[in-house]
Tab-separated table of C-alpha atoms in Angstrom:
chain	number	residue	atom	x	y	z
A	1168	MET	CA	-17.491	-5.025	17.770
A	1169	LYS	CA	-20.775	-3.737	16.417
A	1170	LYS	CA	-21.832	-5.463	13.223
A	1171	LYS	CA	-24.348	-4.592	10.571
A	1172	ASP	CA	-27.582	-6.502	10.103
A	1173	THR	CA	-27.220	-9.042	7.298
A	1174	ILE	CA	-29.685	-8.401	4.478
A	1175	MET	CA	-29.819	-10.925	1.662
A	1176	HIS	CA	-30.573	-9.644	-1.817
A	1177	GLN	CA	-31.246	-11.597	-4.952
A	1178	TYR	CA	-29.053	-10.669	-7.910
A	1179	ASN	CA	-29.271	-11.473	-11.597
A	1180	THR	CA	-25.579	-12.225	-11.971
A	1181	GLN	CA	-25.569	-12.681	-15.718
A	1182	ALA	CA	-27.406	-9.389	-16.317
A	1183	LEU	CA	-24.965	-7.557	-14.064
A	1184	ARG	CA	-21.997	-9.117	-15.850
A	1185	GLU	CA	-23.365	-8.120	-19.231
A	1186	GLN	CA	-23.983	-4.526	-18.125
A	1187	ASP	CA	-20.518	-4.434	-16.586
A	1188	GLY	CA	-18.912	-5.645	-19.810
A	1189	GLN	CA	-20.880	-3.151	-21.907
A	1190	HIS	CA	-20.277	0.004	-19.886
A	1191	HIS	CA	-17.590	-0.340	-17.216
A	1192	LEU	CA	-13.889	0.198	-17.885
A	1193	HIS	CA	-12.106	-1.475	-14.957
A	1194	PRO	CA	-8.789	-0.272	-13.547
A	1195	PHE	CA	-5.712	-2.397	-14.328
A	1196	THR	CA	-7.802	-4.727	-16.515
A	1197	ASP	CA	-7.690	-6.079	-20.046
A	1198	THR	CA	-11.317	-5.198	-20.808
A	1199	LYS	CA	-11.426	-7.279	-23.984
A	1200	ASP	CA	-10.141	-10.320	-22.127
A	1201	LEU	CA	-12.563	-9.757	-19.231
A	1202	GLY	CA	-15.620	-9.500	-21.450
A	1203	SER	CA	-18.750	-10.203	-19.435
A	1204	ASN	CA	-17.065	-12.489	-16.917
A	1205	SER	CA	-16.463	-10.233	-13.934
A	1206	ARG	CA	-17.039	-11.508	-10.423
A	1207	ILE	CA	-19.773	-9.429	-8.782
A	1208	ILE	CA	-19.085	-8.738	-5.109
A	1209	THR	CA	-22.250	-7.911	-3.208
A	1210	GLY	CA	-21.493	-8.160	0.508
A	1211	ALA	CA	-18.824	-8.569	3.165
A	1212	GLU	CA	-18.385	-9.290	6.854
A	1213	GLY	CA	-15.229	-9.631	8.933
A	1214	ILE	CA	-12.471	-10.926	6.648
A	1215	TYR	CA	-14.859	-12.397	4.077
A	1216	ILE	CA	-16.527	-11.098	0.941
A	1217	VAL	CA	-19.617	-12.575	-0.735
A	1218	ASP	CA	-20.350	-12.624	-4.451
A	1219	SER	CA	-23.687	-12.392	-6.239
A	1220	GLU	CA	-23.932	-16.197	-6.435
A	1221	GLY	CA	-23.590	-16.567	-2.664
A	1222	ASN	CA	-19.969	-17.729	-2.570
A	1223	ARG	CA	-18.139	-16.768	0.638
A	1224	ILE	CA	-14.523	-15.856	-0.077
A	1225	LEU	CA	-11.698	-15.137	2.382
A	1226	ASP	CA	-10.314	-11.731	1.396
A	1227	ALA	CA	-6.607	-12.208	2.000
A	1228	MET	CA	-5.908	-8.867	0.281
A	1229	ALA	CA	-8.090	-6.708	2.573
A	1230	GLY	CA	-9.659	-5.196	-0.550
A	1231	LEU	CA	-6.639	-3.401	-1.985
A	1232	TRP	CA	-4.341	-3.559	1.070
A	1233	CYS	CA	-6.769	-1.312	2.950
A	1234	VAL	CA	-9.635	-2.904	4.926
A	1235	ASN	CA	-7.537	-3.100	8.085
A	1236	LEU	CA	-10.460	-3.328	10.531
A	1237	GLY	CA	-12.336	-5.820	8.393
A	1238	TYR	CA	-15.776	-5.473	6.857
A	1239	GLY	CA	-19.045	-4.691	8.578
A	1240	ARG	CA	-17.896	-2.247	11.245
A	1241	GLN	CA	-21.138	-0.440	11.996
A	1242	GLU	CA	-19.270	2.170	14.044
A	1243	LEU	CA	-17.738	3.521	10.833
A	1244	VAL	CA	-21.120	3.579	9.097
A	1245	GLU	CA	-22.527	5.531	12.022
A	1246	ALA	CA	-19.633	8.002	11.931
A	1247	ALA	CA	-20.293	8.673	8.249
A	1248	THR	CA	-24.051	8.981	8.788
A	1249	ALA	CA	-23.706	11.406	11.689
A	1250	GLN	CA	-21.288	13.616	9.793
A	1251	MET	CA	-23.331	13.605	6.588
A	1252	THR	CA	-26.370	14.596	8.596
A	1253	GLU	CA	-24.587	17.522	10.213
A	1254	LEU	CA	-22.256	18.684	7.418
A	1255	PRO	CA	-22.063	16.445	4.339
A	1256	TYR	CA	-19.461	18.546	2.582
A	1257	TYR	CA	-17.430	21.669	2.751
A	1258	ASN	CA	-13.986	22.497	1.471
A	1259	ASN	CA	-10.842	23.598	3.297
A	1260	PHE	CA	-9.925	26.336	0.805
A	1261	PHE	CA	-10.234	30.098	1.376
A	1262	LYS	CA	-9.355	30.261	5.085
A	1263	THR	CA	-12.035	27.764	6.161
A	1264	ALA	CA	-11.954	24.457	8.003
A	1265	HIS	CA	-14.333	22.058	9.738
A	1266	PRO	CA	-14.081	19.944	12.908
A	1267	PRO	CA	-13.490	16.494	11.318
A	1268	ALA	CA	-10.433	17.644	9.353
A	1269	ILE	CA	-9.055	19.544	12.350
A	1270	LYS	CA	-9.521	16.622	14.731
A	1271	LEU	CA	-8.090	14.105	12.274
A	1272	ALA	CA	-5.027	16.274	11.623
A	1273	LYS	CA	-4.388	16.519	15.366
A	1274	LYS	CA	-4.821	12.757	15.832
A	1275	LEU	CA	-2.489	11.874	12.977
A	1276	THR	CA	0.282	14.101	14.255
A	1277	GLU	CA	-0.095	12.520	17.699
A	1278	LEU	CA	0.432	9.088	16.163
A	1279	ALA	CA	3.264	10.183	13.858
A	1280	PRO	CA	6.935	10.470	14.899
A	1281	GLU	CA	7.782	13.534	17.011
A	1282	HIS	CA	9.301	15.494	14.118
A	1283	ILE	CA	6.031	15.370	12.140
A	1284	ASN	CA	3.405	17.911	13.205
A	1285	HIS	CA	1.443	18.769	10.041
A	1286	VAL	CA	-0.722	16.951	7.521
A	1287	PHE	CA	-2.041	17.922	4.061
A	1288	PHE	CA	-5.196	16.010	3.091
A	1289	THR	CA	-5.878	14.391	-0.281
A	1290	GLY	CA	-8.363	11.889	-1.660
A	1291	SER	CA	-6.039	8.951	-2.384
A	1292	GLY	CA	-2.507	7.640	-2.292
A	1293	SER	CA	-1.926	8.766	-5.868
A	1294	GLU	CA	-2.976	12.310	-4.978
A	1295	SER	CA	-0.732	12.126	-1.925
A	1296	ASN	CA	2.280	11.364	-4.087
A	1297	ASP	CA	1.362	14.136	-6.519
A	1298	THR	CA	1.357	16.413	-3.482
A	1299	VAL	CA	4.772	15.127	-2.452
A	1300	VAL	CA	6.248	16.189	-5.792
A	1301	ARG	CA	4.820	19.688	-5.408
A	1302	MET	CA	6.060	20.002	-1.818
A	1303	VAL	CA	9.547	18.688	-2.509
A	1304	ARG	CA	10.195	21.020	-5.425
A	1305	ARG	CA	8.652	23.998	-3.670
A	1306	TYR	CA	10.800	23.310	-0.590
A	1307	TRP	CA	14.024	23.486	-2.571
A	1308	GLN	CA	12.862	26.635	-4.404
A	1309	LEU	CA	12.368	28.305	-1.051
A	1310	LYS	CA	15.782	27.095	0.071
A	1311	GLY	CA	17.321	28.962	-2.849
A	1312	GLN	CA	18.171	25.769	-4.749
A	1313	PRO	CA	15.540	25.576	-7.507
A	1314	GLU	CA	17.786	23.308	-9.578
A	1315	LYS	CA	17.177	20.488	-7.045
A	1316	THR	CA	14.224	18.932	-8.864
A	1317	VAL	CA	15.219	15.283	-9.328
A	1318	ILE	CA	13.359	12.697	-7.256
A	1319	ILE	CA	14.866	9.209	-7.183
A	1320	GLY	CA	12.610	6.162	-6.843
A	1321	ARG	CA	13.112	2.428	-7.313
A	1322	ARG	CA	12.612	0.159	-10.275
A	1323	ASN	CA	9.429	-1.841	-9.747
A	1324	GLY	CA	8.301	0.608	-7.078
A	1325	TYR	CA	4.663	1.710	-7.079
A	1326	HIS	CA	3.407	5.124	-5.994
A	1327	GLY	CA	0.049	5.392	-7.774
A	1328	SER	CA	-1.235	5.660	-11.328
A	1329	THR	CA	-1.659	9.383	-11.907
A	1330	VAL	CA	1.020	10.881	-14.139
A	1331	ALA	CA	3.131	11.958	-11.177
A	1332	GLY	CA	2.506	8.748	-9.227
A	1333	ALA	CA	3.306	6.536	-12.206
A	1334	SER	CA	6.435	8.580	-12.884
A	1335	LEU	CA	7.685	8.175	-9.315
A	1336	GLY	CA	7.034	4.445	-9.543
A	1337	GLY	CA	9.371	2.335	-11.597
A	1338	MET	CA	6.977	-0.047	-13.311
A	1339	ALA	CA	7.925	-0.339	-16.977
A	1340	PRO	CA	4.471	-1.366	-18.313
A	1341	MET	CA	2.924	1.797	-16.846
A	1342	HIS	CA	5.655	3.961	-18.364
A	1343	GLU	CA	5.249	2.310	-21.764
A	1344	GLN	CA	1.527	3.123	-21.860
A	1345	GLY	CA	1.787	6.603	-20.402
A	1346	GLY	CA	3.898	8.366	-22.996
A	1347	PRO	CA	6.413	10.855	-21.624
A	1348	MET	CA	6.524	10.633	-17.854
A	1349	LEU	CA	7.213	13.463	-15.428
A	1350	ALA	CA	10.646	14.983	-16.012
A	1351	ASP	CA	13.474	14.696	-13.489
A	1352	VAL	CA	12.491	11.354	-11.975
A	1353	GLU	CA	15.164	8.644	-11.864
A	1354	HIS	CA	15.109	5.035	-10.663
A	1355	ILE	CA	17.605	2.740	-8.944
A	1356	ALA	CA	17.754	-0.934	-7.970
A	1357	GLN	CA	15.140	-2.514	-5.727
A	1358	PRO	CA	16.188	-4.555	-2.659
A	1359	TYR	CA	14.757	-7.799	-4.090
A	1360	TRP	CA	17.110	-10.448	-2.721
A	1361	PHE	CA	15.191	-13.514	-3.967
A	1362	GLY	CA	14.850	-12.215	-7.508
A	1363	GLU	CA	18.096	-10.314	-7.966
A	1364	GLY	CA	20.625	-10.993	-5.219
A	1365	GLN	CA	20.933	-14.649	-4.280
A	1366	GLU	CA	24.572	-14.854	-5.331
A	1367	MET	CA	25.402	-12.941	-2.122
A	1368	SER	CA	24.162	-12.785	1.443
A	1369	PRO	CA	21.006	-10.753	2.164
A	1370	GLU	CA	23.057	-8.323	4.248
A	1371	ALA	CA	25.590	-7.721	1.468
A	1372	PHE	CA	22.859	-7.390	-1.137
A	1373	GLY	CA	20.923	-4.922	1.016
A	1374	LEU	CA	23.987	-2.682	1.218
A	1375	LEU	CA	24.602	-3.015	-2.522
A	1376	ALA	CA	21.007	-2.042	-3.344
A	1377	ALA	CA	21.081	0.911	-0.944
A	1378	ARG	CA	24.382	2.181	-2.270
A	1379	SER	CA	22.941	2.397	-5.769
A	1380	LEU	CA	21.245	5.525	-4.382
A	1381	GLU	CA	24.610	7.064	-3.583
A	1382	GLN	CA	25.892	6.144	-7.035
A	1383	LYS	CA	22.902	7.795	-8.673
A	1384	ILE	CA	23.324	10.969	-6.574
A	1385	LYS	CA	26.964	11.193	-7.650
A	1386	GLU	CA	26.045	10.512	-11.271
A	1387	LEU	CA	23.391	13.252	-11.364
A	1388	GLY	CA	25.143	15.693	-9.038
A	1389	VAL	CA	23.880	16.342	-5.523
A	1390	GLU	CA	23.051	19.893	-6.560
A	1391	ARG	CA	20.216	18.446	-8.695
A	1392	VAL	CA	18.850	15.720	-6.385
A	1393	ALA	CA	15.888	16.697	-4.229
A	1394	ALA	CA	14.638	13.479	-2.609
A	1395	PHE	CA	14.455	9.707	-2.509
A	1396	ILE	CA	11.071	7.942	-2.352
A	1397	ALA	CA	10.332	4.330	-1.460
A	1398	GLU	CA	7.828	2.138	0.365
A	1399	PRO	CA	9.135	0.594	3.604
A	1400	VAL	CA	8.087	-2.744	2.061
A	1401	GLN	CA	7.235	-2.762	-1.640
A	1402	GLY	CA	3.620	-3.845	-1.891
A	1403	ALA	CA	2.396	-3.931	-5.479
A	1404	GLY	CA	5.944	-4.783	-6.549
A	1405	GLY	CA	5.542	-8.191	-4.908
A	1406	VAL	CA	5.852	-7.741	-1.125
A	1407	ILE	CA	9.592	-7.165	-1.387
A	1408	ILE	CA	10.960	-7.088	2.156
A	1409	PRO	CA	14.349	-5.350	2.221
A	1410	PRO	CA	17.278	-7.002	4.002
A	1411	GLU	CA	17.971	-5.580	7.455
A	1412	SER	CA	21.042	-3.750	6.150
A	1413	TYR	CA	19.072	-1.758	3.570
A	1414	TRP	CA	17.172	1.004	5.368
A	1415	PRO	CA	19.937	2.091	7.770
A	1416	GLU	CA	22.196	2.652	4.776
A	1417	ILE	CA	19.500	4.562	2.889
A	1418	GLN	CA	19.014	6.815	5.917
A	1419	ARG	CA	22.773	7.394	6.147
A	1420	ILE	CA	22.990	8.366	2.485
A	1421	CYS	CA	20.037	10.768	2.654
A	1422	ASP	CA	21.480	12.398	5.759
A	1423	HIS	CA	24.977	12.627	4.296
A	1424	TYR	CA	23.828	14.353	1.097
A	1425	GLY	CA	21.072	16.385	2.734
A	1426	ILE	CA	18.295	15.138	0.456
A	1427	LEU	CA	14.694	14.591	1.591
A	1428	LEU	CA	13.564	11.081	2.486
A	1429	ILE	CA	10.020	10.137	1.503
A	1430	ALA	CA	8.526	6.961	3.006
A	1431	ASP	CA	5.423	5.996	1.048
A	1432	GLU	CA	3.200	4.651	3.843
A	1433	VAL	CA	0.084	4.101	1.735
A	1434	ILE	CA	0.261	0.318	2.302
A	1435	CYS	CA	2.537	-0.060	5.332
A	1436	GLY	CA	0.862	2.678	7.370
A	1437	PHE	CA	-1.767	2.095	10.057
A	1438	GLY	CA	-0.706	-1.198	11.527
A	1439	ARG	CA	0.342	-3.422	8.633
A	1440	LEU	CA	3.762	-4.095	10.222
A	1441	GLY	CA	2.546	-3.854	13.818
A	1442	GLN	CA	3.435	-0.158	14.193
A	1443	TRP	CA	1.423	2.887	13.192
A	1444	PHE	CA	3.861	3.395	10.312
A	1445	GLY	CA	6.234	1.084	8.491
A	1446	SER	CA	9.055	3.584	8.823
A	1447	GLN	CA	8.858	3.132	12.607
A	1448	HIS	CA	9.450	-0.590	12.171
A	1449	PHE	CA	12.621	0.162	10.203
A	1450	ASN	CA	13.649	3.039	12.502
A	1451	ILE	CA	13.980	5.652	9.753
A	1452	LYS	CA	13.128	9.356	9.896
A	1453	PRO	CA	11.187	10.453	6.788
A	1454	ASP	CA	10.633	14.084	5.885
A	1455	LEU	CA	7.369	13.250	4.102
A	1456	MET	CA	4.985	10.316	4.508
A	1457	PRO	CA	2.195	9.827	1.946
A	1458	ILE	CA	-0.769	8.009	3.543
A	1459	ALA	CA	-4.155	6.570	2.445
A	1460	LYS	CA	-5.764	3.076	2.375
A	1461	GLY	CA	-5.760	1.906	6.021
A	1462	LEU	CA	-6.363	5.467	7.214
A	1463	SER	CA	-10.103	4.799	6.869
A	1464	SER	CA	-9.898	1.006	6.491
A	1465	GLY	CA	-11.065	1.723	2.945
A	1466	TYR	CA	-14.587	2.657	4.084
A	1467	LEU	CA	-14.356	6.096	2.436
A	1468	PRO	CA	-11.625	7.517	0.171
A	1469	ILE	CA	-9.108	9.697	1.974
A	1470	GLY	CA	-5.359	10.250	1.866
A	1471	GLY	CA	-2.789	12.756	2.941
A	1472	VAL	CA	0.838	13.656	3.414
A	1473	LEU	CA	2.393	13.781	6.854
A	1474	VAL	CA	4.920	16.603	6.647
A	1475	GLY	CA	8.079	16.755	8.741
A	1476	ASP	CA	8.999	19.954	10.520
A	1477	ARG	CA	11.877	21.035	8.302
A	1478	VAL	CA	9.643	20.926	5.223
A	1479	ALA	CA	6.502	22.271	6.905
A	1480	ASP	CA	8.306	25.140	8.624
A	1481	THR	CA	9.888	26.225	5.348
A	1482	LEU	CA	6.618	26.055	3.417
A	1483	ILE	CA	4.763	27.950	6.139
A	1484	GLU	CA	7.319	30.625	7.010
A	1485	GLN	CA	8.678	31.357	3.548
A	1486	GLY	CA	6.250	29.946	1.018
A	1487	GLY	CA	3.219	32.212	1.017
A	1488	GLU	CA	0.183	30.689	-0.669
A	1489	PHE	CA	0.663	27.061	-1.697
A	1490	TYR	CA	-1.143	26.737	-5.024
A	1491	HIS	CA	-2.194	23.133	-4.588
A	1492	GLY	CA	-5.211	21.229	-3.289
A	1493	PHE	CA	-8.237	19.133	-4.138
A	1494	THR	CA	-12.001	19.623	-3.921
A	1495	TYR	CA	-12.188	16.733	-1.482
A	1496	SER	CA	-9.072	17.493	0.592
A	1497	GLY	CA	-10.157	16.637	4.140
A	1498	HIS	CA	-13.744	15.818	3.101
A	1499	PRO	CA	-15.746	15.980	6.365
A	1500	ALA	CA	-17.428	12.570	6.109
A	1501	CYS	CA	-14.204	10.859	5.052
A	1502	ALA	CA	-12.275	12.580	7.836
A	1503	ALA	CA	-14.898	11.602	10.422
A	1504	VAL	CA	-14.714	7.969	9.350
A	1505	ALA	CA	-10.903	8.015	9.364
A	1506	LEU	CA	-10.843	9.486	12.864
A	1507	ARG	CA	-13.267	6.858	14.164
A	1508	ASN	CA	-11.223	4.166	12.433
A	1509	LEU	CA	-8.073	5.249	14.284
A	1510	GLU	CA	-9.982	5.396	17.571
A	1511	LEU	CA	-11.308	1.870	17.047
A	1512	MET	CA	-7.833	0.597	16.277
A	1513	GLU	CA	-6.708	1.942	19.647
A	1514	GLU	CA	-9.801	0.734	21.536
A	1515	ASP	CA	-9.528	-2.769	20.067
A	1516	GLY	CA	-5.756	-3.021	20.548
A	1517	VAL	CA	-5.245	-3.780	16.859
A	1518	LEU	CA	-1.532	-2.947	16.735
A	1519	GLU	CA	-0.878	-5.113	19.783
A	1520	HIS	CA	-2.878	-7.932	18.167
A	1521	VAL	CA	-0.762	-7.703	15.019
A	1522	ARG	CA	2.572	-7.537	16.881
A	1523	GLU	CA	1.900	-10.116	19.580
A	1524	VAL	CA	-0.594	-12.557	18.062
A	1525	ALA	CA	-1.396	-12.371	14.368
A	1526	ALA	CA	1.972	-11.566	12.778
A	1527	PRO	CA	4.035	-14.168	14.698
A	1528	TYR	CA	1.448	-16.869	14.039
A	1529	PHE	CA	1.060	-15.837	10.394
A	1530	ALA	CA	4.849	-15.979	9.928
A	1531	GLU	CA	4.942	-19.531	11.267
A	1532	ARG	CA	1.986	-20.816	9.253
A	1533	TRP	CA	2.887	-18.951	6.041
A	1534	ALA	CA	6.434	-20.362	6.166
A	1535	SER	CA	4.941	-23.878	6.110
A	1536	LEU	CA	3.994	-23.303	2.466
A	1537	ALA	CA	7.696	-23.329	1.527
A	1538	ASP	CA	7.507	-27.133	1.221
A	1539	HIS	CA	5.064	-26.930	-1.696
A	1540	PRO	CA	6.467	-28.086	-5.069
A	1541	LEU	CA	5.666	-24.698	-6.659
A	1542	VAL	CA	7.132	-22.480	-3.919
A	1543	GLY	CA	10.716	-21.234	-4.018
A	1544	GLU	CA	10.345	-18.879	-1.076
A	1545	ALA	CA	7.617	-18.071	1.457
A	1546	ARG	CA	8.361	-14.741	3.152
A	1547	SER	CA	6.404	-12.431	5.410
A	1548	LEU	CA	6.666	-9.368	7.611
A	1549	GLY	CA	3.843	-8.203	9.834
A	1550	LEU	CA	0.676	-9.095	7.933
A	1551	LEU	CA	2.253	-9.045	4.487
A	1552	GLY	CA	3.160	-12.296	2.748
A	1553	ALA	CA	4.569	-13.491	-0.568
A	1554	LEU	CA	5.092	-16.844	-2.292
A	1555	GLU	CA	7.612	-17.082	-5.124
A	1556	LEU	CA	6.370	-19.580	-7.730
A	1557	VAL	CA	9.177	-21.613	-9.337
A	1558	ALA	CA	9.376	-24.428	-11.861
A	1559	ASP	CA	12.387	-25.992	-10.112
A	1560	LYS	CA	12.908	-25.785	-6.351
A	1561	THR	CA	16.605	-26.607	-6.695
A	1562	THR	CA	17.616	-24.075	-9.335
A	1563	LEU	CA	14.699	-21.690	-8.580
A	1564	ALA	CA	14.093	-21.418	-12.319
A	1565	ARG	CA	10.898	-19.520	-13.102
A	1566	PHE	CA	7.869	-20.565	-15.075
A	1567	GLU	CA	6.927	-18.860	-18.297
A	1568	PRO	CA	4.775	-15.757	-17.577
A	1569	GLY	CA	1.152	-16.514	-16.799
A	1570	ILE	CA	1.348	-19.076	-14.015
A	1571	GLY	CA	0.729	-16.409	-11.386
A	1572	GLY	CA	-2.463	-15.370	-13.135
A	1573	ARG	CA	-3.574	-18.979	-13.332
A	1574	CYS	CA	-2.921	-19.446	-9.624
A	1575	ARG	CA	-4.873	-16.254	-8.845
A	1576	ASP	CA	-7.883	-17.597	-10.738
A	1577	ASN	CA	-7.617	-20.883	-8.867
A	1578	CYS	CA	-7.625	-18.911	-5.622
A	1579	PHE	CA	-11.019	-17.424	-6.412
A	1580	ASN	CA	-12.376	-20.846	-7.274
A	1581	THR	CA	-10.972	-22.238	-4.025
A	1582	GLY	CA	-12.508	-19.447	-1.951
A	1583	ILE	CA	-9.665	-17.040	-1.249
A	1584	VAL	CA	-8.456	-13.754	-2.741
A	1585	MET	CA	-4.704	-13.667	-3.331
A	1586	ARG	CA	-3.001	-11.313	-5.767
A	1587	SER	CA	-0.496	-12.304	-8.425
A	1588	VAL	CA	2.439	-9.994	-9.160
A	1589	GLY	CA	4.036	-11.727	-12.096
A	1590	GLU	CA	4.935	-15.150	-10.700
A	1591	THR	CA	4.691	-14.013	-7.085
A	1592	MET	CA	1.534	-14.565	-5.036
A	1593	VAL	CA	0.947	-11.958	-2.325
A	1594	VAL	CA	-1.437	-11.471	0.594
A	1595	SER	CA	-2.290	-8.620	2.955
A	1596	PRO	CA	-5.205	-9.743	5.137
A	1597	PRO	CA	-7.292	-7.554	7.466
A	1598	LEU	CA	-5.386	-6.804	10.651
A	1599	VAL	CA	-8.174	-8.269	12.800
A	1600	ILE	CA	-7.606	-11.775	11.428
A	1601	THR	CA	-7.613	-14.499	14.094
A	1602	LYS	CA	-5.370	-17.542	14.454
A	1603	ALA	CA	-8.182	-19.801	13.227
A	1604	GLU	CA	-8.684	-17.576	10.198
A	1605	ILE	CA	-4.934	-17.617	9.507
A	1606	ASP	CA	-5.126	-21.423	9.525
A	1607	GLU	CA	-7.959	-21.225	7.002
A	1608	LEU	CA	-6.040	-18.716	4.857
A	1609	VAL	CA	-3.003	-21.007	4.685
A	1610	ARG	CA	-5.148	-24.075	3.977
A	1611	LEU	CA	-6.921	-22.319	1.106
A	1612	ALA	CA	-3.625	-20.985	-0.247
A	1613	ARG	CA	-2.229	-24.527	-0.299
A	1614	GLU	CA	-5.352	-25.836	-2.038
A	1615	SER	CA	-4.945	-23.123	-4.687
A	1616	LEU	CA	-1.293	-24.047	-5.178
A	1617	ASP	CA	-2.296	-27.722	-5.451
A	1618	ALA	CA	-4.882	-26.890	-8.114
A	1619	THR	CA	-2.255	-24.972	-10.087
A	1620	ALA	CA	0.268	-27.793	-9.747
A	1621	ARG	CA	-2.299	-30.302	-11.040
A	1622	GLN	CA	-2.950	-28.108	-14.078
A	1623	LEU	CA	0.783	-28.077	-14.750
A	1624	GLY	CA	1.057	-31.855	-14.359
A	1625	ILE	CA	3.328	-31.496	-11.321
A	1626	MET	CA	0.828	-33.133	-8.966
A	1627	SER	CA	-1.793	-35.772	-9.637
């Protein structure tokens, strides 16, 4: 692995914090509460980030679920530099194309399941899901069924924060702030066994959650339902791993009623579960697969939609001009970096490392946290993990809201980035993490839990 030269800079942290507080509106942040107290990240290498005060922090979230190859991969910097030198930008509108977008499209369809042979490029996962809405509704228009406009998602699902993405997702706080959401989007139960299904077996609950899709189709009328969208594993919802019975039943229902199946691969795609795509792990056959994040390991912004043949063939053969696209669809530098990222994943055997080394060891070590006084469940799949924080390990009664946020802050102080989703702590480390680094991740997670327990008076 080629690494960058380490260059140390001196930063005036307080000045940067003050400027940040005065001028910068952060995403998903209470700006008033933040004030001038942001953490300033200035460098990174491997699975670690460094802040402006020199603290080295294990990034157990891989940025935002995306830095799959880890930080400091000079090969990706060189790919961007070479492409910017040759052709820094051109669009793919008006019957034009450029080599990076062409080569990346070919590579992606080689990695995708056999029934997927086309890709539409975007700049992010949110844009990818906006594109999905346009494609789904246009598909049914061309099929002579324009009344099929309803897309069904899941409560607590996340598909981005644009209007369309937030509408597809089922997160109530986003809907409350957004005013009227996109019309003809409905939501059903999530397959969250720990939080919503412990009165029955995981298998029975998985079937119950899946069959809420069939109930909703019957309620709305199949003549109106266009598609179902879900992540293979819910990420921002709290790393909700569906019971094994869930996805086969979802696939059966979609097939039976002839609706499109959309697997949102923005988080699970590109190795997170040890396969190129999460849908391959669950053996489902999506018609559309939104992608982003790990596509470039987060080094440059790029997304897309992998389009199955039945949708692509209809759009191509019957659709005429598709009035949709973005200035940066297939941006040449972003595409070049994404292509090199995929090549490096193959050259370094990253998927094999996840499947055979990292994920099995992570599962074993992460499960050891289940004995902590604050933990009601420690679950994982691939390199995704979650800890359910509880006030009582016997009854699994929850704390009042806010303990997750307190634990997250303790994580930073301990030297690890974990994310809080309500009272659930989640991780998604870089895929190149080693066994020794997994040991360190688990040790730091336990120290953060201990610090939280001491604040609550549960530990001395």
